[in-house]
mmCIF file with all atom_site columns, C-alpha atoms and ligand atoms in Angstrom:
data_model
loop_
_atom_site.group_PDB
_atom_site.id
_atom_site.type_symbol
_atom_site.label_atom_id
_atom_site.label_alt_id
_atom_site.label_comp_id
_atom_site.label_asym_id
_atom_site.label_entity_id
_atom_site.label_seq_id
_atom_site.pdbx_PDB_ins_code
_atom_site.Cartn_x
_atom_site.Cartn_y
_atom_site.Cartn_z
_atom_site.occupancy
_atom_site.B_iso_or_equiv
_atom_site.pdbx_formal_charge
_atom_site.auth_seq_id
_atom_site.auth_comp_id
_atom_site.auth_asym_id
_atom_site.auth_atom_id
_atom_site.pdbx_PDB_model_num
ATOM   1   C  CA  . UNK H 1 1   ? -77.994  139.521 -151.125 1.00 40.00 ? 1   UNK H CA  1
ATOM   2   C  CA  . UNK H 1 2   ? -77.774  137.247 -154.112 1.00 42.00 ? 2   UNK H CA  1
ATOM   3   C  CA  . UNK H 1 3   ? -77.038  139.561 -157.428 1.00 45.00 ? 3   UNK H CA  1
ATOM   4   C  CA  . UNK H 1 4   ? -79.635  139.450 -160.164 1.00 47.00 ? 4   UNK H CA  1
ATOM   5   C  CA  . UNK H 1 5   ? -79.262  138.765 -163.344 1.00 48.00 ? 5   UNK H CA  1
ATOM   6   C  CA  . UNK H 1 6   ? -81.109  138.200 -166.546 1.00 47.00 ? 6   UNK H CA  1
ATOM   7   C  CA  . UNK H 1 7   ? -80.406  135.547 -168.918 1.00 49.00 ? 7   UNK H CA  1
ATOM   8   C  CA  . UNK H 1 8   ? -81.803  134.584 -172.586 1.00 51.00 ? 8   UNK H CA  1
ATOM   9   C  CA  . UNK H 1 9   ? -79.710  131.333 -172.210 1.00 53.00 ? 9   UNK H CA  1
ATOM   10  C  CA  . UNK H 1 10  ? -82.696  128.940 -170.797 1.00 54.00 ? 10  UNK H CA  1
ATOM   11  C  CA  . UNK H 1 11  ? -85.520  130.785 -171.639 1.00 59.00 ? 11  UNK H CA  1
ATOM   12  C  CA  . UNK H 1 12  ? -87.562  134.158 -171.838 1.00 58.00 ? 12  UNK H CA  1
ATOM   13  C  CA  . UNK H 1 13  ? -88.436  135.773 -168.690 1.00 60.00 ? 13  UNK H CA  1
ATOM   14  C  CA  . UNK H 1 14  ? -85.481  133.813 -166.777 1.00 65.00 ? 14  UNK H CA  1
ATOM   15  C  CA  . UNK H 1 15  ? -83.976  135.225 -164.093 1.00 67.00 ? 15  UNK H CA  1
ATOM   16  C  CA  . UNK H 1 16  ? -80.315  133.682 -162.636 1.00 65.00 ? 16  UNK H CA  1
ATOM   17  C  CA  . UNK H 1 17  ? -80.181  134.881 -158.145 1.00 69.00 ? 17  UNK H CA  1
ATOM   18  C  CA  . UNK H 1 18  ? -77.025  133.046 -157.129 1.00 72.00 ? 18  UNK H CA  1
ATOM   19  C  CA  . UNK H 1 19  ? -77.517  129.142 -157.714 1.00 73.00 ? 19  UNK H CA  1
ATOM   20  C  CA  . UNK H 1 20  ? -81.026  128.958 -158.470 1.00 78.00 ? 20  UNK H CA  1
ATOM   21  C  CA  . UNK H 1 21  ? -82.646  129.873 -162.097 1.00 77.00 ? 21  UNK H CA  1
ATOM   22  C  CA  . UNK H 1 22  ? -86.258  131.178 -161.994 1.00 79.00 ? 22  UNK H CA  1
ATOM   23  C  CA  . UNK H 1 23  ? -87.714  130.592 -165.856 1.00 80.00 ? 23  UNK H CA  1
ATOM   24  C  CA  . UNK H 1 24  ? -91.282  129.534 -167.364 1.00 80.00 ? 24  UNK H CA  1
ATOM   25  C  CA  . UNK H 1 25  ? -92.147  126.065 -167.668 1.00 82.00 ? 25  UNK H CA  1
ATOM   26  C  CA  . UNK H 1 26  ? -92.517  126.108 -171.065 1.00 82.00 ? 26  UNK H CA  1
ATOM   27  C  CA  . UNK H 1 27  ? -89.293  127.908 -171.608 1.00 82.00 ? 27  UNK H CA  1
ATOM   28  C  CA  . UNK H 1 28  ? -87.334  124.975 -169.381 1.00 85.00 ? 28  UNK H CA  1
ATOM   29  C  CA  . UNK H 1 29  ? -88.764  122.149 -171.705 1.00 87.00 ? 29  UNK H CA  1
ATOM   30  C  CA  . UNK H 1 30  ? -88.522  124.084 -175.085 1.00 88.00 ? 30  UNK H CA  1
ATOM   31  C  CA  . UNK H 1 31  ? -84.768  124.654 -173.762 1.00 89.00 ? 31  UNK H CA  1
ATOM   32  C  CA  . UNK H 1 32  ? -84.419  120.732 -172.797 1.00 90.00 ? 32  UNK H CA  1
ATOM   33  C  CA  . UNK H 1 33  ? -85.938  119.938 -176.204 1.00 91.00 ? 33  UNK H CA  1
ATOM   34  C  CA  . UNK H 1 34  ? -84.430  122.004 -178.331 1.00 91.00 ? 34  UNK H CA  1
ATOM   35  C  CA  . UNK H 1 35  ? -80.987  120.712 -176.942 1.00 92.00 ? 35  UNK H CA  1
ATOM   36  C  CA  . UNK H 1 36  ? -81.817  116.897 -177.565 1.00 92.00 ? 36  UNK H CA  1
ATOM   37  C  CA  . UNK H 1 37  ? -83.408  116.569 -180.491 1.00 94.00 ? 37  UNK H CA  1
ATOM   38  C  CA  . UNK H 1 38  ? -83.318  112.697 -181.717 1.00 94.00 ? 38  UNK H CA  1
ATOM   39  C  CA  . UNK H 1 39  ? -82.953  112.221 -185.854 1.00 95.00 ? 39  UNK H CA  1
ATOM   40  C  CA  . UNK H 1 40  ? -85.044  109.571 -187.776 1.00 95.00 ? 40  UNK H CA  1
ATOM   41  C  CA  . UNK H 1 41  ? -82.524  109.496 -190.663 1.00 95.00 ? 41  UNK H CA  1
ATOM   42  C  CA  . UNK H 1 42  ? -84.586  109.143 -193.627 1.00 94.00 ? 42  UNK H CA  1
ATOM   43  C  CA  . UNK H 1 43  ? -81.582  108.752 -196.006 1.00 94.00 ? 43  UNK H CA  1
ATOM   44  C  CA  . UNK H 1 44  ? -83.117  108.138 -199.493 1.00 95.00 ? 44  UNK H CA  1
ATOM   45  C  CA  . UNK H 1 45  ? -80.618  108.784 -201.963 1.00 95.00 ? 45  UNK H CA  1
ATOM   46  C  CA  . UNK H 1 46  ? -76.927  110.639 -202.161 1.00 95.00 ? 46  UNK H CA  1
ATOM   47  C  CA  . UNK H 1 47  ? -78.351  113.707 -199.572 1.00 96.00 ? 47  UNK H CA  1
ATOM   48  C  CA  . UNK H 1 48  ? -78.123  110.876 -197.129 1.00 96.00 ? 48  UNK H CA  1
ATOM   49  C  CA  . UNK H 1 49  ? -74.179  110.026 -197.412 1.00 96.00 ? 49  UNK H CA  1
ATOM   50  C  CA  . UNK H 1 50  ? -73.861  113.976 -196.469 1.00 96.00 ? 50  UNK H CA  1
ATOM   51  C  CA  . UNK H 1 51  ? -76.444  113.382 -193.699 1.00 94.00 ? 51  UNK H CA  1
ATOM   52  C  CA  . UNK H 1 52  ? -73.744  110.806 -192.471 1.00 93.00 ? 52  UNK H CA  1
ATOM   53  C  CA  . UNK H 1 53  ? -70.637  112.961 -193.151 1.00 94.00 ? 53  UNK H CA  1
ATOM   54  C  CA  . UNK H 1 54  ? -72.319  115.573 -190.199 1.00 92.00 ? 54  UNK H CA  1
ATOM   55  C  CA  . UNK H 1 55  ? -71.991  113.158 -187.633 1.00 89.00 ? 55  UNK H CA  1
ATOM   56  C  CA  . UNK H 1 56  ? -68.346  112.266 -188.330 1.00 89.00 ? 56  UNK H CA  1
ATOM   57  C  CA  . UNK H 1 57  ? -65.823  114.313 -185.813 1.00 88.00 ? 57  UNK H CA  1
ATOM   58  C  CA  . UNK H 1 58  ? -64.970  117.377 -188.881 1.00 91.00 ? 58  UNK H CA  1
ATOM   59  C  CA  . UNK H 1 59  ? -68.235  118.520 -188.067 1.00 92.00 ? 59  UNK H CA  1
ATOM   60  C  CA  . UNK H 1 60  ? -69.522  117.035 -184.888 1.00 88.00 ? 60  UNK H CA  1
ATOM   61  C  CA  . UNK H 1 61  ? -73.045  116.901 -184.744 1.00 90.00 ? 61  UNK H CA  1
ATOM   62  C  CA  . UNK H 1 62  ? -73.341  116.169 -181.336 1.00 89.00 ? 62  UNK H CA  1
ATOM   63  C  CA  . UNK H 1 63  ? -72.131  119.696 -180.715 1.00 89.00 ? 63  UNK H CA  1
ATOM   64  C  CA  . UNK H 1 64  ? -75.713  120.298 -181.046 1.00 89.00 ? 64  UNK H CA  1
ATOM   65  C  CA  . UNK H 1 65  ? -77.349  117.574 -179.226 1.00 88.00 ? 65  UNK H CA  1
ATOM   66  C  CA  . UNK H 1 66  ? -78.298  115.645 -182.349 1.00 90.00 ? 66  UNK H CA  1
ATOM   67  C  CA  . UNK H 1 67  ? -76.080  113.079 -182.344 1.00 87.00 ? 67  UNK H CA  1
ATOM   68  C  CA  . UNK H 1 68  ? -78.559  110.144 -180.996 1.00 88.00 ? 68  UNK H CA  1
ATOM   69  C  CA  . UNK H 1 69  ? -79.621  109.187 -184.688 1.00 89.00 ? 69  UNK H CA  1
ATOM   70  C  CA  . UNK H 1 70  ? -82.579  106.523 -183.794 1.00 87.00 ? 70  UNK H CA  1
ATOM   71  C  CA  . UNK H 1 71  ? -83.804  104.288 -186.162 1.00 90.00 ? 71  UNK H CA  1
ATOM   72  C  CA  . UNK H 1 72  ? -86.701  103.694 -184.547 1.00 92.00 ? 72  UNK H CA  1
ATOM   73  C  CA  . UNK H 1 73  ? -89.781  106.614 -185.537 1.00 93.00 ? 73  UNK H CA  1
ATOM   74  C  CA  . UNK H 1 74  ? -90.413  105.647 -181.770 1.00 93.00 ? 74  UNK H CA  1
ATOM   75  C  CA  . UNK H 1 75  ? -87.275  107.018 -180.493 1.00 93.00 ? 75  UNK H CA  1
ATOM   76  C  CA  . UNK H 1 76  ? -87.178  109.776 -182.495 1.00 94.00 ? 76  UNK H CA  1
ATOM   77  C  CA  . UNK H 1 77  ? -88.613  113.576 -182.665 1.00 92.00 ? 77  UNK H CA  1
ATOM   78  C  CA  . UNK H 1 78  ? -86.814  115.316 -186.245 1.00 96.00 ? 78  UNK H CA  1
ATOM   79  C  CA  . UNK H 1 79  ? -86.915  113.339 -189.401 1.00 97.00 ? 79  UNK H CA  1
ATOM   80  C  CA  . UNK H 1 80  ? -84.324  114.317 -191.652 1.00 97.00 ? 80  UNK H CA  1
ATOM   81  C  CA  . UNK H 1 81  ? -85.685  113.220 -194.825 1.00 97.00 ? 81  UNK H CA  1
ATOM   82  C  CA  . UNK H 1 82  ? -82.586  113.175 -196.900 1.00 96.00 ? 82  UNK H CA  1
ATOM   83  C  CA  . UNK H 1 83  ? -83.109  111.993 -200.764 1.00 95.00 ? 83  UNK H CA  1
ATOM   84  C  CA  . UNK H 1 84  ? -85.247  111.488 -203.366 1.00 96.00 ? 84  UNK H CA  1
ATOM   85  C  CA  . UNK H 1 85  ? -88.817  110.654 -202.449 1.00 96.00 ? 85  UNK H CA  1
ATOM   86  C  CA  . UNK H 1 86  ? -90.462  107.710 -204.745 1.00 96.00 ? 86  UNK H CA  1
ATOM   87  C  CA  . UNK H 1 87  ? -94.252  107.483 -205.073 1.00 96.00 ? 87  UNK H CA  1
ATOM   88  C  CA  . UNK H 1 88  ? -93.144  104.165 -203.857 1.00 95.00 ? 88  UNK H CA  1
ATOM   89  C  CA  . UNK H 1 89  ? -91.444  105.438 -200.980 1.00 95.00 ? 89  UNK H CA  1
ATOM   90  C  CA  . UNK H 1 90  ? -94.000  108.146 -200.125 1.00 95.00 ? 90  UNK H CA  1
ATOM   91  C  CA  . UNK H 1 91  ? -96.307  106.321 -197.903 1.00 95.00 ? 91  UNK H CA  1
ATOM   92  C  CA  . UNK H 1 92  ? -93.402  104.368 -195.807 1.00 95.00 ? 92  UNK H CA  1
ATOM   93  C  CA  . UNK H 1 93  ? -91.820  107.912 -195.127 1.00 96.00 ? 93  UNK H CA  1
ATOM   94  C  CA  . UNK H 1 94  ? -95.540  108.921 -194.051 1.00 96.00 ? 94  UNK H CA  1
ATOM   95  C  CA  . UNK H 1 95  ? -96.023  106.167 -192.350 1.00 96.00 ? 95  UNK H CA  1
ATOM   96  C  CA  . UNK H 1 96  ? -93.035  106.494 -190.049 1.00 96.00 ? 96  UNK H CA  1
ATOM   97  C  CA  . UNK H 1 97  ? -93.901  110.012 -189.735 1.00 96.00 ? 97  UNK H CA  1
ATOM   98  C  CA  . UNK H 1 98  ? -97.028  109.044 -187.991 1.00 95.00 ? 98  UNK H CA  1
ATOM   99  C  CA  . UNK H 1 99  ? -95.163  106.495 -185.654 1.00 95.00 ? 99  UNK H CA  1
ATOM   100 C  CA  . UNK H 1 100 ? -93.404  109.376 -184.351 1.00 95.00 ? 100 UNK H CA  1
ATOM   101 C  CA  . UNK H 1 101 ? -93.885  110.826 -180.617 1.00 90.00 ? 101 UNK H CA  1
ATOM   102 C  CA  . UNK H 1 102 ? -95.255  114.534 -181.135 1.00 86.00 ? 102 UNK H CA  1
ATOM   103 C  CA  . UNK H 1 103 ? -94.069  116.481 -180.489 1.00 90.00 ? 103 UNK H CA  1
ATOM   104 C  CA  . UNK H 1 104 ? -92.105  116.133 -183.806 1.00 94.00 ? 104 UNK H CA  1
ATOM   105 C  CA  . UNK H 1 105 ? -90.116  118.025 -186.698 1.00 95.00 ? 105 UNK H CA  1
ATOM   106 C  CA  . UNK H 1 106 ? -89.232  117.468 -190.178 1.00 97.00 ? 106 UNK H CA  1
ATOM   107 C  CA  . UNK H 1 107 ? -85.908  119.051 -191.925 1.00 97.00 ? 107 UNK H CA  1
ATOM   108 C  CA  . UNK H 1 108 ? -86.465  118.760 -196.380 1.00 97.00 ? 108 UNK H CA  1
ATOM   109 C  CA  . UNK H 1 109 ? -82.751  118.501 -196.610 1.00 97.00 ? 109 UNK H CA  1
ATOM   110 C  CA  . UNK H 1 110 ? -81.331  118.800 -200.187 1.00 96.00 ? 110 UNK H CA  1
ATOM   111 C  CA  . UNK H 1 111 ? -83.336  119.684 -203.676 1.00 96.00 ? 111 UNK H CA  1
ATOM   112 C  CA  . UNK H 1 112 ? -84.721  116.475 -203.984 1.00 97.00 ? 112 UNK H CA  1
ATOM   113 C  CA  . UNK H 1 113 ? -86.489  116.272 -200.785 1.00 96.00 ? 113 UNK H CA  1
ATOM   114 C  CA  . UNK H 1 114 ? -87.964  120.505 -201.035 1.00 96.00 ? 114 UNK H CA  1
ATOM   115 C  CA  . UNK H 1 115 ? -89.060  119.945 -204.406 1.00 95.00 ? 115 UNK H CA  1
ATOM   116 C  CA  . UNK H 1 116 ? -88.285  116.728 -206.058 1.00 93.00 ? 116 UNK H CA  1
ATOM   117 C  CA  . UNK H 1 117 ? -85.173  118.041 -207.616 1.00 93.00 ? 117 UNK H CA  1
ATOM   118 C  CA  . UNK H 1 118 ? -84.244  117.949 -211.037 1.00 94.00 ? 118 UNK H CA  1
ATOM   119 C  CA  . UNK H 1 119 ? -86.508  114.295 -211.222 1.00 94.00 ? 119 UNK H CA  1
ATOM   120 C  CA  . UNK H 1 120 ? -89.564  116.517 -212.510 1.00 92.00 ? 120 UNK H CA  1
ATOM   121 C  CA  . UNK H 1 121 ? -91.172  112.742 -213.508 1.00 92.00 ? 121 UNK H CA  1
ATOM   122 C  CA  . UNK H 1 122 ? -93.806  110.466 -212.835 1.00 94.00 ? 122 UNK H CA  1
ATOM   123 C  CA  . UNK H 1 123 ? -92.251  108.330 -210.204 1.00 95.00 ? 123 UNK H CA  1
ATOM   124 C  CA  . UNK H 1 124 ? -91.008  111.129 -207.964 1.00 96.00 ? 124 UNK H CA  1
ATOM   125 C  CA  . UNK H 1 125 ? -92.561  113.427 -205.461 1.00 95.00 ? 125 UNK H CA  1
ATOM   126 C  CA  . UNK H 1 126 ? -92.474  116.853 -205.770 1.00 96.00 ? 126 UNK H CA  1
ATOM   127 C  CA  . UNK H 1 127 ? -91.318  117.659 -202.582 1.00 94.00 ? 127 UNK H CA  1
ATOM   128 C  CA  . UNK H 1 128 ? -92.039  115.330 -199.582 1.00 95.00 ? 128 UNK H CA  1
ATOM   129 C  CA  . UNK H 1 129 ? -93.821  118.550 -198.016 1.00 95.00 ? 129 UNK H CA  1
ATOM   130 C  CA  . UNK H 1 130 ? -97.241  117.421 -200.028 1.00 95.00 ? 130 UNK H CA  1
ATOM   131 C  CA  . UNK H 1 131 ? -96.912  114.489 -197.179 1.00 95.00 ? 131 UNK H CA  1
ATOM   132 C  CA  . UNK H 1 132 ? -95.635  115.961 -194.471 1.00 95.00 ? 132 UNK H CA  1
ATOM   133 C  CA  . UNK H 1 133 ? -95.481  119.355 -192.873 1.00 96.00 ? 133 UNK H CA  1
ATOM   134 C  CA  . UNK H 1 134 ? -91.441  120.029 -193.155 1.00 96.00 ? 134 UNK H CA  1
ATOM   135 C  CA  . UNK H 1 135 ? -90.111  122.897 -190.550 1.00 96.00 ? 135 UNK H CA  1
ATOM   136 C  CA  . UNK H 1 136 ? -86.870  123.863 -192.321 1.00 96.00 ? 136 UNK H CA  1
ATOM   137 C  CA  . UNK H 1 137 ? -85.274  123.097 -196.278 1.00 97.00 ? 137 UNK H CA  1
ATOM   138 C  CA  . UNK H 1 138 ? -82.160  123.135 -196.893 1.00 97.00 ? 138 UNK H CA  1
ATOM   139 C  CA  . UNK H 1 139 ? -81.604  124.204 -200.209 1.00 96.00 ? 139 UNK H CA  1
ATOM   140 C  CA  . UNK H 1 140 ? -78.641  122.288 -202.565 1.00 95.00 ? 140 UNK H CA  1
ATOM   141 C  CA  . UNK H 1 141 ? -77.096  118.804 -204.611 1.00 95.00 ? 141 UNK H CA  1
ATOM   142 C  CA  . UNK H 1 142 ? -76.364  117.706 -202.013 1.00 94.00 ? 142 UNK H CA  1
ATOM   143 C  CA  . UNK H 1 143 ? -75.808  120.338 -199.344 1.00 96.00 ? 143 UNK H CA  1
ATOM   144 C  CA  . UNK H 1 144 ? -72.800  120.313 -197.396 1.00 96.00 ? 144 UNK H CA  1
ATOM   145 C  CA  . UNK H 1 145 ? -73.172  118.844 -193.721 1.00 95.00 ? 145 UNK H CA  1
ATOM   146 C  CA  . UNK H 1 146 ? -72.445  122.389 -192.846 1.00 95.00 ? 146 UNK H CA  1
ATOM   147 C  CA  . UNK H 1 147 ? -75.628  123.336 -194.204 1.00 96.00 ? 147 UNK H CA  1
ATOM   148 C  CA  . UNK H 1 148 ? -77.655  120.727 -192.049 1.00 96.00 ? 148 UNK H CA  1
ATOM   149 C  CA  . UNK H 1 149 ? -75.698  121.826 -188.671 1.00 95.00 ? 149 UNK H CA  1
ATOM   150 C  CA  . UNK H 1 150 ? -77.166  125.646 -189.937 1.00 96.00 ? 150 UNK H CA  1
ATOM   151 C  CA  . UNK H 1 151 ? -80.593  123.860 -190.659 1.00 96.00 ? 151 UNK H CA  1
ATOM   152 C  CA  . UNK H 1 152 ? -80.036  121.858 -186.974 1.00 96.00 ? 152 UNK H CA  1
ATOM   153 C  CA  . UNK H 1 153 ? -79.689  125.446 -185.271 1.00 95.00 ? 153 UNK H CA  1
ATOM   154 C  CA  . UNK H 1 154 ? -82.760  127.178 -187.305 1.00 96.00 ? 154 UNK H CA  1
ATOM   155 C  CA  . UNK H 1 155 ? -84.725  124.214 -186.145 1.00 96.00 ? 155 UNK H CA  1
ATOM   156 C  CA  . UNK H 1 156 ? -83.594  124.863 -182.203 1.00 94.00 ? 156 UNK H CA  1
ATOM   157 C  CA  . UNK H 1 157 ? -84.559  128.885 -182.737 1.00 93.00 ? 157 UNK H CA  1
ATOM   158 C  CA  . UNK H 1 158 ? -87.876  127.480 -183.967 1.00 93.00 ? 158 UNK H CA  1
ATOM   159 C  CA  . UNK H 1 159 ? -88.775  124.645 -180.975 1.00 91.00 ? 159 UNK H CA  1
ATOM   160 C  CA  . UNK H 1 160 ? -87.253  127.407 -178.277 1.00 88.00 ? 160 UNK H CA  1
ATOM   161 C  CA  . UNK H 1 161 ? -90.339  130.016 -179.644 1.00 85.00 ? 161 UNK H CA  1
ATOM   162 C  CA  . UNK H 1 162 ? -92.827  127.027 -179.276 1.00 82.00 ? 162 UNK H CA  1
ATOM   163 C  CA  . UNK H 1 163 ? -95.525  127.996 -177.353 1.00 77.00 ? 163 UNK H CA  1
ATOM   164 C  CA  . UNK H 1 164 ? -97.351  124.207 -177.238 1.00 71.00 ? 164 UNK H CA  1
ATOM   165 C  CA  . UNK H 1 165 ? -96.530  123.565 -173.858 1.00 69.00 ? 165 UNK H CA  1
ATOM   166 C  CA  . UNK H 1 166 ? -98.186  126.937 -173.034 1.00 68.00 ? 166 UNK H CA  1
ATOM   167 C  CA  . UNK H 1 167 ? -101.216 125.091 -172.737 1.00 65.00 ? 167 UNK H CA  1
ATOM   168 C  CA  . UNK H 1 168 ? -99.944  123.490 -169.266 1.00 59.00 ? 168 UNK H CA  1
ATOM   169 C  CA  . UNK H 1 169 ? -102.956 123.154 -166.907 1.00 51.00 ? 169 UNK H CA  1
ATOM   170 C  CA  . UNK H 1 170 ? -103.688 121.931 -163.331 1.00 49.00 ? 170 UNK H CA  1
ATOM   171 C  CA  . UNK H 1 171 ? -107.440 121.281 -162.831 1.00 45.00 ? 171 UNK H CA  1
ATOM   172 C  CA  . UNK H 1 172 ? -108.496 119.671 -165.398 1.00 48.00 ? 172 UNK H CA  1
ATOM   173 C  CA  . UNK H 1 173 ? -109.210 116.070 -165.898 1.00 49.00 ? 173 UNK H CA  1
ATOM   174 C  CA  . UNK H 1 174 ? -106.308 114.063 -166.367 1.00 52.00 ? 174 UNK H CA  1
ATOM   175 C  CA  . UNK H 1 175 ? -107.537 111.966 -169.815 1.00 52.00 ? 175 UNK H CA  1
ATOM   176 C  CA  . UNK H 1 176 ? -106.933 115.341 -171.536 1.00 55.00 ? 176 UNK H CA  1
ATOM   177 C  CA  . UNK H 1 177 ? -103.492 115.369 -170.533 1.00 51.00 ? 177 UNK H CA  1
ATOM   178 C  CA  . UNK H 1 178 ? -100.045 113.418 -171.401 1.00 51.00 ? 178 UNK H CA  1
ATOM   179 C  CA  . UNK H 1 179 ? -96.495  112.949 -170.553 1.00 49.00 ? 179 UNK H CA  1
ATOM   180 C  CA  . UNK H 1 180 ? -95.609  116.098 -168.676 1.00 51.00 ? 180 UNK H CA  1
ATOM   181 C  CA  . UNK H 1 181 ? -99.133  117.504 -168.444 1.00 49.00 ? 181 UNK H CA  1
ATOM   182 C  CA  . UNK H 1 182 ? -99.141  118.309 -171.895 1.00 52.00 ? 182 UNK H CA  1
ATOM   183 C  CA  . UNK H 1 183 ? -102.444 118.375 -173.804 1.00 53.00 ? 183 UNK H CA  1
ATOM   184 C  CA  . UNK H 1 184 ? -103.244 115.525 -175.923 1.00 52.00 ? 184 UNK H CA  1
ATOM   185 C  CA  . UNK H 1 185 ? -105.647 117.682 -178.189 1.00 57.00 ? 185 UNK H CA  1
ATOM   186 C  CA  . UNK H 1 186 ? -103.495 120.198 -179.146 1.00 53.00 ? 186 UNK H CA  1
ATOM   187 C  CA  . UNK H 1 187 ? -102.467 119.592 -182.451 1.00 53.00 ? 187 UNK H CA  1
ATOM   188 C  CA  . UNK H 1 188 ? -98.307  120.423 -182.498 1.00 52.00 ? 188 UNK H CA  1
ATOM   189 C  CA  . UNK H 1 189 ? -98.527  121.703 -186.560 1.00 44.00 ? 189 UNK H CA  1
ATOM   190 C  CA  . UNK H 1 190 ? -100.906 124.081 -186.095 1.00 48.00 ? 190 UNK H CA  1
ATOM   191 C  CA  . UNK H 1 191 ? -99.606  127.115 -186.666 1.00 48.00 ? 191 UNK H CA  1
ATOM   192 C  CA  . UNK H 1 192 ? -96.373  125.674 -188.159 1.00 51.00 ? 192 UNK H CA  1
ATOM   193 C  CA  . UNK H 1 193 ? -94.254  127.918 -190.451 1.00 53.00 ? 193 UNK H CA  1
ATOM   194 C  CA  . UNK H 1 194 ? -91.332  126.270 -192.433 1.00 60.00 ? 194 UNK H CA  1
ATOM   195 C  CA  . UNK H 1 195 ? -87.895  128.217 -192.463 1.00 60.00 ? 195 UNK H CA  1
ATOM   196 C  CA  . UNK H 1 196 ? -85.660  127.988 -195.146 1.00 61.00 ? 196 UNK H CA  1
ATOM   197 C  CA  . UNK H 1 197 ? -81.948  127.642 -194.188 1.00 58.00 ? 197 UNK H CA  1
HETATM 198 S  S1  . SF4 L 2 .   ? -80.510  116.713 -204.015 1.00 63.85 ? 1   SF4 L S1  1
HETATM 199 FE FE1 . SF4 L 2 .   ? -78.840  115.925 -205.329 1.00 63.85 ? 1   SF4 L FE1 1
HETATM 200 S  S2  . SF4 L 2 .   ? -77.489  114.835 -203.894 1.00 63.85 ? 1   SF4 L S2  1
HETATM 201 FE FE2 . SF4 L 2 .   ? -79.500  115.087 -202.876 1.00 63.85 ? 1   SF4 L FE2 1
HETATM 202 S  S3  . SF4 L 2 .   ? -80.637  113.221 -203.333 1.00 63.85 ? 1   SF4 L S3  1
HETATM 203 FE FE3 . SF4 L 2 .   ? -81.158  114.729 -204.896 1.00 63.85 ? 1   SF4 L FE3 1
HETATM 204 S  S4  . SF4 L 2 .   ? -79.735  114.296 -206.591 1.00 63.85 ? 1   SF4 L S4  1
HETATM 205 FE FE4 . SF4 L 2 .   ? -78.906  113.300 -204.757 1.00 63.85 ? 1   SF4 L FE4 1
#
């Protein structure tokens, strides 16, 4: 008889007998997801050459899965908005925020993006989380790349707790439902509580 054992690796409830790996649905994709998140590098000012420092081989972002920096919002499902945020720039960045698949994440990275930074002036926002809901800050001028791999991993703690794809059913009509069976009235924020690496 195959031994037993339990395993908090792919998900709660999961169960490894032999070769085969009993888990929840929504535990398997919050594991696949969490484990390939895409970037939408919004690099807006010096926070962004640290943003491309991560994914240089000292630190190895794809360690993490998050390697596949898209530059399309329709390729993409975490915007790290890294840099200063302009009036100007404020409705582009919400803009491509919208053109983004849900379900979606934003990461403030640096002082600048969490709260406008030391720029307390007219032309810059304070904090691009009056335009978007942002998931994790990273606090810093500019934070290290280290601190956006720590960021990267809250992020994956947060998206393997989703419970979204809880609302997976069967028999009902299909022009409720999306990719996977997901619901398409469910909003993905609700609920949504920011972490602060
Ligand atoms: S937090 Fe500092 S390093 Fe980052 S964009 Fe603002 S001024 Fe530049």
């Amino acid at each position: 008889m195959a031994s037993t054992t339990a395993s908090t690796e792919i998900g709660y409830n999961s169960k490894i007998e032999g070769e085969v790996v009993h888990t929840q649905l929504d535990s398997a994709i919050n594991w696949f997801r969490k484990n390939s998140l895409w970037p939408m590098p919004m690099g807006l000012a010096c926070c962004a050459i640290e943003l491309m420092a991560s994914g240089a081989s000292r630190f190895d972002i794809s360690r993490f899965g998050a390697e596949v920096m898209r530059f399309s919002p329709r390729q993409s499902d975490v915007m790290i908005v890294a840099g200063t945020v302009t009036y100007k720039m404020a409705s582009a960045v919400r803009r491509i925020y919208d053109q983004m698949a849900g379900p979606k994440w934003v990461i403030a990275m640096g002082a600048c993006a969490s709260s406008g930074g030391m720029y307390r002036s007219y032309a810059t926002l304070q904090g691009v989380d009056r335009i978007v809901p942002v998931d994790v800050y990273i606090s810093g001028c500019p934070p290290r790349p280290e601190a956006l791999l720590d960021a990267l991993i809250k992020l994956q703690e947060k998206v393997k707790r989703d419970r979204s794809a809880k609302n997976l059913k069967q028999d009902s009509g299909p022009a409720q439902y999306g990719r996977l069976g997901l619901r398409l009235d469910s909003p993905e924020t609700a609920g949504k509580s920011a972490v602060h690496a």
